PDB file of C-alpha atoms in Angstrom:
ATOM      1  CA  MET A 410      -0.486   0.239  -0.049  1.00 67.00           C
ATOM      2  CA  ASP A 411       0.448   3.257  -0.412  1.00 80.00           C
ATOM      3  CA  ALA A 412       1.558   6.085   2.431  1.00 85.00           C
ATOM      4  CA  LEU A 413      -0.802   9.913   1.583  1.00 83.00           C
ATOM      5  CA  TYR A 414       0.468  12.799   2.131  1.00 82.00           C
ATOM      6  CA  ASP A 415      -1.757  16.511   1.683  1.00 81.00           C
ATOM      7  CA  PHE A 416      -0.300  20.164   1.902  1.00 78.00           C
ATOM      8  CA  LEU A 417      -0.422  22.282   5.459  1.00 71.00           C
ATOM      9  CA  PRO A 418       0.450  26.670   4.848  1.00 67.00           C
ATOM     10  CA  ALA A 419       3.076  27.233   6.663  1.00 62.00           C
ATOM     11  CA  PRO A 420       3.569  30.743   8.399  1.00 57.00           C
ATOM     12  CA  PRO A 421       4.566  33.472   6.661  1.00 51.00           C
ATOM     13  CA  SER A 422       8.126  34.496   6.289  1.00 53.00           C
ATOM     14  CA  ASN A 423       9.510  38.128   8.072  1.00 50.00           C
ATOM     15  CA  THR A 424      10.399  38.905   3.833  1.00 49.00           C
ATOM     16  CA  ASP A 425       7.133  37.172   1.760  1.00 50.00           C
ATOM     17  CA  GLU A 426       4.161  37.438   4.129  1.00 49.00           C
ATOM     18  CA  ASN A 427       2.029  37.627   1.072  1.00 51.00           C
ATOM     19  CA  SER A 428       2.603  33.909  -0.204  1.00 54.00           C
ATOM     20  CA  GLN A 429       2.665  31.214   1.908  1.00 58.00           C
ATOM     21  CA  ARG A 430       4.767  28.183   1.655  1.00 69.00           C
ATOM     22  CA  LEU A 431       2.605  24.747   1.729  1.00 75.00           C
ATOM     23  CA  TYR A 432       4.970  22.062   2.989  1.00 74.00           C
ATOM     24  CA  PRO A 433       3.825  18.102   2.920  1.00 82.00           C
ATOM     25  CA  ARG A 434       2.782  15.765   4.919  1.00 78.00           C
ATOM     26  CA  ILE A 435       1.831  12.327   5.465  1.00 80.00           C
ATOM     27  CA  VAL A 436      -2.176  11.598   6.071  1.00 81.00           C
ATOM     28  CA  SER A 437      -1.894   9.599   9.447  1.00 78.00           C
ATOM     29  CA  LYS A 438      -3.391   6.184   8.586  1.00 80.00           C
ATOM     30  CA  GLY A 439      -3.473   5.514  12.582  1.00 80.00           C
ATOM     31  CA  THR A 440      -1.103   3.258  15.157  1.00 84.00           C
ATOM     32  CA  VAL A 441      -0.863   0.017  14.578  1.00 88.00           C
ATOM     33  CA  THR A 442      -1.473  -0.807  18.429  1.00 90.00           C
ATOM     34  CA  PHE A 443       1.479  -3.083  19.309  1.00 91.00           C
ATOM     35  CA  LYS A 444      -1.049  -6.035  20.235  1.00 91.00           C
ATOM     36  CA  ASP A 445      -1.781  -5.941  15.906  1.00 93.00           C
ATOM     37  CA  LEU A 446       2.415  -5.803  15.752  1.00 94.00           C
ATOM     38  CA  THR A 447       2.436  -8.997  17.740  1.00 95.00           C
ATOM     39  CA  GLU A 448       0.323 -10.920  16.102  1.00 94.00           C
ATOM     40  CA  LYS A 449       1.930  -9.711  12.371  1.00 95.00           C
ATOM     41  CA  ILE A 450       4.831 -10.911  13.114  1.00 95.00           C
ATOM     42  CA  ALA A 451       3.678 -14.474  15.099  1.00 95.00           C
ATOM     43  CA  ASN A 452       2.123 -14.593  11.821  1.00 95.00           C
ATOM     44  CA  HIS A 453       4.710 -14.202   9.227  1.00 96.00           C
ATOM     45  CA  SER A 454       7.728 -15.267  11.648  1.00 95.00           C
ATOM     46  CA  GLY A 455       5.888 -18.785  12.769  1.00 93.00           C
ATOM     47  CA  LEU A 456       7.062 -17.263  16.064  1.00 95.00           C
ATOM     48  CA  SER A 457       4.302 -17.826  18.679  1.00 95.00           C
ATOM     49  CA  LYS A 458       3.013 -14.521  20.674  1.00 94.00           C
ATOM     50  CA  GLY A 459       4.242 -15.666  23.883  1.00 94.00           C
ATOM     51  CA  THR A 460       8.116 -16.007  22.280  1.00 96.00           C
ATOM     52  CA  ILE A 461       7.545 -12.637  20.770  1.00 95.00           C
ATOM     53  CA  LEU A 462       6.413 -10.955  24.125  1.00 95.00           C
ATOM     54  CA  ALA A 463       9.121 -12.527  25.722  1.00 96.00           C
ATOM     55  CA  VAL A 464      11.943 -11.347  23.545  1.00 96.00           C
ATOM     56  CA  MET A 465      10.010  -7.671  24.387  1.00 95.00           C
ATOM     57  CA  ASP A 466       9.706  -7.479  27.410  1.00 95.00           C
ATOM     58  CA  GLU A 467      13.551  -8.231  27.294  1.00 97.00           C
ATOM     59  CA  ILE A 468      14.681  -5.640  24.735  1.00 96.00           C
ATOM     60  CA  GLU A 469      12.622  -2.910  27.415  1.00 95.00           C
ATOM     61  CA  TYR A 470      14.291  -4.664  30.212  1.00 96.00           C
ATOM     62  CA  TRP A 471      17.540  -3.544  29.444  1.00 97.00           C
ATOM     63  CA  THR A 472      17.176  -1.185  27.586  1.00 96.00           C
ATOM     64  CA  ALA A 473      15.849   0.887  30.317  1.00 94.00           C
ATOM     65  CA  HIS A 474      19.071  -0.518  32.724  1.00 95.00           C
ATOM     66  CA  LEU A 475      21.341  -0.092  30.145  1.00 96.00           C
ATOM     67  CA  LEU A 476      20.421   4.039  29.700  1.00 94.00           C
ATOM     68  CA  SER A 477      19.967   4.561  33.081  1.00 93.00           C
ATOM     69  CA  ASP A 478      23.304   3.491  33.291  1.00 94.00           C
ATOM     70  CA  GLY A 479      24.735   6.287  31.306  1.00 92.00           C
ATOM     71  CA  TYR A 480      24.598   3.693  27.477  1.00 95.00           C
ATOM     72  CA  ARG A 481      23.547   4.606  23.580  1.00 95.00           C
ATOM     73  CA  VAL A 482      21.448   1.081  23.115  1.00 97.00           C
ATOM     74  CA  GLN A 483      21.640  -0.063  19.914  1.00 96.00           C
ATOM     75  CA  ILE A 484      17.660  -1.247  18.774  1.00 95.00           C
ATOM     76  CA  GLY A 485      18.985  -4.275  15.882  1.00 93.00           C
ATOM     77  CA  ASN A 486      19.278  -2.294  12.749  1.00 92.00           C
ATOM     78  CA  ILE A 487      16.430   0.445  13.289  1.00 94.00           C
ATOM     79  CA  GLY A 488      17.754   2.303  15.062  1.00 94.00           C
ATOM     80  CA  THR A 489      20.009   3.645  17.984  1.00 96.00           C
ATOM     81  CA  ALA A 490      18.255   5.289  22.071  1.00 94.00           C
ATOM     82  CA  SER A 491      20.096   7.353  24.167  1.00 94.00           C
ATOM     83  CA  VAL A 492      18.592   9.799  27.144  1.00 91.00           C
ATOM     84  CA  SER A 493      19.056  12.811  27.632  1.00 87.00           C
ATOM     85  CA  LEU A 494      19.389  15.595  30.719  1.00 82.00           C
ATOM     86  CA  LYS A 495      17.353  18.303  32.520  1.00 77.00           C
ATOM     87  CA  ALA A 496      18.365  20.859  35.281  1.00 71.00           C
ATOM     88  CA  ASN A 497      15.702  21.604  37.663  1.00 69.00           C
ATOM     89  CA  THR A 498      16.687  25.563  37.172  1.00 68.00           C
ATOM     90  CA  GLU A 499      18.325  27.125  35.001  1.00 66.00           C
ATOM     91  CA  VAL A 500      22.205  27.000  34.585  1.00 60.00           C
ATOM     92  CA  TYR A 501      24.755  29.933  34.108  1.00 64.00           C
ATOM     93  CA  ASP A 502      27.751  29.153  36.156  1.00 66.00           C
ATOM     94  CA  PRO A 503      28.627  24.425  36.757  1.00 65.00           C
ATOM     95  CA  SER A 504      29.464  25.511  40.153  1.00 67.00           C
ATOM     96  CA  ASP A 505      25.337  26.679  40.509  1.00 63.00           C
ATOM     97  CA  ILE A 506      23.875  23.430  39.840  1.00 58.00           C
ATOM     98  CA  HIS A 507      23.953  19.696  42.430  1.00 60.00           C
ATOM     99  CA  ALA A 508      23.497  16.665  41.027  1.00 55.00           C
ATOM    100  CA  GLN A 509      20.538  15.972  42.813  1.00 59.00           C
ATOM    101  CA  SER A 510      19.348  18.494  40.855  1.00 69.00           C
ATOM    102  CA  ILE A 511      20.182  17.445  37.842  1.00 75.00           C
ATOM    103  CA  GLN A 512      17.606  14.176  36.083  1.00 80.00           C
ATOM    104  CA  PHE A 513      17.716  12.268  33.343  1.00 84.00           C
ATOM    105  CA  GLY A 514      15.479  14.154  30.411  1.00 81.00           C
ATOM    106  CA  LYS A 515      13.668  12.429  27.648  1.00 83.00           C
ATOM    107  CA  ILE A 516      15.043   9.581  25.283  1.00 88.00           C
ATOM    108  CA  ARG A 517      15.367   9.930  22.082  1.00 89.00           C
ATOM    109  CA  LEU A 518      15.624   7.095  18.621  1.00 91.00           C
ATOM    110  CA  THR A 519      18.317   8.210  16.430  1.00 92.00           C
ATOM    111  CA  ALA A 520      16.763   5.917  13.748  1.00 91.00           C
ATOM    112  CA  SER A 521      19.877   3.935  11.860  1.00 92.00           C
ATOM    113  CA  LYS A 522      20.909   4.974   7.504  1.00 91.00           C
ATOM    114  CA  LYS A 523      20.005   1.534   6.784  1.00 90.00           C
ATOM    115  CA  PHE A 524      16.150   1.808   8.664  1.00 91.00           C
ATOM    116  CA  ALA A 525      15.443   4.283   6.675  1.00 88.00           C
ATOM    117  CA  LYS A 526      15.874   3.141   3.322  1.00 87.00           C
ATOM    118  CA  GLN A 527      14.140   1.396   3.521  1.00 87.00           C
ATOM    119  CA  CYS A 528      11.102   3.301   4.858  1.00 84.00           C
ATOM    120  CA  TYR A 529      11.415   4.659   1.492  1.00 80.00           C
ATOM    121  CA  GLY A 530       8.044   3.869  -0.249  1.00 78.00           C
ATOM    122  CA  ASN A 531       5.940   5.663  -2.669  1.00 83.00           C
ATOM    123  CA  VAL A 532       3.898   8.375  -1.641  1.00 82.00           C
ATOM    124  CA  LEU A 533       0.232   9.192  -3.507  1.00 83.00           C
ATOM    125  CA  ARG A 534      -1.878  12.348  -2.480  1.00 81.00           C
ATOM    126  CA  ALA A 535      -4.961  12.113  -0.586  1.00 77.00           C
ATOM    127  CA  PRO A 536      -7.744  11.851  -2.052  1.00 79.00           C
ATOM    128  CA  ALA A 537     -11.030  14.921  -1.217  1.00 66.00           C
ATOM    129  CA  GLY A 538     -12.159  12.118   1.572  1.00 63.00           C
ATOM    130  CA  GLN A 539      -8.966  11.858   3.613  1.00 63.00           C
ATOM    131  CA  LYS A 540      -7.018  14.548   2.950  1.00 62.00           C
ATOM    132  CA  ILE A 541      -6.616  16.507   6.829  1.00 60.00           C
ATOM    133  CA  GLN A 542      -8.515  18.519   8.521  1.00 56.00           C
ATOM    134  CA  ARG A 543      -7.303  22.467   7.427  1.00 54.00           C
ATOM    135  CA  ASN A 544     -10.035  24.479  10.349  1.00 53.00           C
ATOM    136  CA  PRO A 545      -7.321  25.084  13.464  1.00 50.00           C
ATOM    137  CA  LYS A 546     -10.380  24.574  15.725  1.00 55.00           C
ATOM    138  CA  ALA A 547     -10.309  21.256  14.699  1.00 58.00           C
ATOM    139  CA  TYR A 548      -7.047  20.016  15.352  1.00 75.00           C
ATOM    140  CA  SER A 549      -6.360  18.248  17.942  1.00 81.00           C
ATOM    141  CA  GLU A 550      -3.392  18.151  20.823  1.00 85.00           C
ATOM    142  CA  GLU A 551      -1.591  15.435  18.894  1.00 86.00           C
ATOM    143  CA  GLU A 552      -2.076  17.075  15.202  1.00 84.00           C
ATOM    144  CA  ARG A 553      -0.723  20.585  17.173  1.00 88.00           C
ATOM    145  CA  LEU A 554       1.909  18.851  18.406  1.00 90.00           C
ATOM    146  CA  ASN A 555       2.902  17.469  14.837  1.00 87.00           C
ATOM    147  CA  LEU A 556       2.787  20.752  13.107  1.00 87.00           C
ATOM    148  CA  LEU A 557       4.746  22.383  15.488  1.00 90.00           C
ATOM    149  CA  LEU A 558       7.439  19.803  15.358  1.00 88.00           C
ATOM    150  CA  SER A 559       7.343  19.745  12.242  1.00 87.00           C
ATOM    151  CA  TYR A 560       7.534  22.969  11.448  1.00 87.00           C
ATOM    152  CA  LEU A 561      10.828  22.685  14.075  1.00 89.00           C
ATOM    153  CA  GLU A 562      12.869  20.532  11.759  1.00 85.00           C
ATOM    154  CA  ASP A 563      12.767  23.021   9.352  1.00 83.00           C
ATOM    155  CA  HIS A 564      13.393  26.388  11.328  1.00 86.00           C
ATOM    156  CA  VAL A 565      15.665  26.707  14.826  1.00 88.00           C
ATOM    157  CA  TYR A 566      12.842  28.537  16.491  1.00 90.00           C
ATOM    158  CA  ILE A 567       9.487  29.007  16.816  1.00 91.00           C
ATOM    159  CA  THR A 568       7.156  32.203  18.719  1.00 91.00           C
ATOM    160  CA  LEU A 569       3.737  32.562  20.120  1.00 90.00           C
ATOM    161  CA  LYS A 570       2.581  34.619  17.790  1.00 88.00           C
ATOM    162  CA  THR A 571       3.779  31.977  14.880  1.00 88.00           C
ATOM    163  CA  TYR A 572       2.596  28.757  16.811  1.00 88.00           C
ATOM    164  CA  GLY A 573      -0.085  30.718  16.844  1.00 86.00           C
ATOM    165  CA  GLU A 574      -0.850  31.926  13.304  1.00 82.00           C
ATOM    166  CA  LEU A 575       0.465  27.860  12.797  1.00 83.00           C
ATOM    167  CA  THR A 576      -2.884  26.338  14.161  1.00 83.00           C
ATOM    168  CA  GLY A 577      -5.194  28.860  14.834  1.00 80.00           C
ATOM    169  CA  LEU A 578      -5.881  29.303  18.181  1.00 84.00           C
ATOM    170  CA  PRO A 579      -5.383  32.472  20.139  1.00 84.00           C
ATOM    171  CA  LYS A 580      -2.388  34.210  22.298  1.00 86.00           C
ATOM    172  CA  THR A 581      -3.470  32.325  25.873  1.00 87.00           C
ATOM    173  CA  THR A 582      -4.558  28.737  24.464  1.00 87.00           C
ATOM    174  CA  ALA A 583      -1.280  28.570  22.058  1.00 89.00           C
ATOM    175  CA  TRP A 584       0.574  29.585  25.377  1.00 90.00           C
ATOM    176  CA  ARG A 585      -1.382  27.291  27.033  1.00 91.00           C
ATOM    177  CA  ASP A 586       0.594  24.675  24.407  1.00 92.00           C
ATOM    178  CA  LEU A 587       4.152  25.888  24.114  1.00 93.00           C
ATOM    179  CA  ASN A 588       3.888  25.919  28.205  1.00 91.00           C
ATOM    180  CA  LYS A 589       2.829  22.474  28.292  1.00 92.00           C
ATOM    181  CA  TRP A 590       5.411  20.915  26.282  1.00 91.00           C
ATOM    182  CA  VAL A 591       8.255  22.593  27.889  1.00 91.00           C
ATOM    183  CA  LYS A 592       7.141  21.015  31.569  1.00 90.00           C
ATOM    184  CA  ALA A 593       6.239  17.612  29.060  1.00 89.00           C
ATOM    185  CA  ASP A 594      10.628  18.879  27.626  1.00 88.00           C
ATOM    186  CA  VAL A 595       9.806  18.200  23.865  1.00 90.00           C
ATOM    187  CA  ILE A 596      10.558  21.747  23.496  1.00 92.00           C
ATOM    188  CA  ASP A 597      12.605  24.703  25.511  1.00 91.00           C
ATOM    189  CA  ILE A 598      12.569  28.270  26.585  1.00 90.00           C
ATOM    190  CA  GLU A 599      15.384  30.416  25.142  1.00 88.00           C
ATOM    191  CA  GLY A 600      14.941  34.174  26.376  1.00 82.00           C
ATOM    192  CA  ARG A 601      13.053  36.245  28.243  1.00 76.00           C
ATOM    193  CA  ALA A 602      10.098  37.930  27.070  1.00 70.00           C
ATOM    194  CA  PRO A 603       9.344  39.972  24.770  1.00 71.00           C
ATOM    195  CA  HIS A 604      11.895  38.303  22.522  1.00 79.00           C
ATOM    196  CA  ARG A 605      11.480  34.307  24.333  1.00 85.00           C
ATOM    197  CA  VAL A 606      11.490  31.653  21.751  1.00 91.00           C
ATOM    198  CA  TYR A 607      11.637  28.010  21.148  1.00 92.00           C
ATOM    199  CA  VAL A 608      13.339  25.276  20.438  1.00 92.00           C
ATOM    200  CA  LYS A 609      13.795  21.946  20.105  1.00 86.00           C
ATOM    201  CA  HIS A 610      14.191  19.811  23.471  1.00 80.00           C
ATOM    202  CA  PRO A 611      18.547  18.406  22.096  1.00 74.00           C
TER     203      PRO A 611
END
């Protein structure tokens, strides 16, 4: 089967406010649950579901254990897992902070080149009934987060105003979204109001 795509508008740049660039985005067909994935593996490989679940439990256990010990963990040919750190307070002088203020942050999986090549396939323009909903009020929280992360793939930072334009949210609601994802370590804040911007979490 082919992946479907649609176009979404990007916020206008400061240098060209009269033209709105469009960028392609995958139209999600939903999420394959781990139960469904297990059944597909069992049907394809002949392995029992119990064996598959047992192996997965071991991979989860040892990946978490080794990450906690400071290792990066290669997971087959899929990619390598690593963990970042975060400080509970802003740090300007290394001598001002102690180990108790440092915590594990976001877990990141970096796909291998081999796996990434396997994911390349055919894409087709989504038919009218399967296009991405463009009414900003209809964007779910997950869709708004995906819009934000896609924007930050092409830009160093995003402002509150730009995020509001991207999602169609009023200023207060847009700020609430961004603040929630800062607390969840999805994005970080740089600068101070009124020059505050939001960047990808390292």
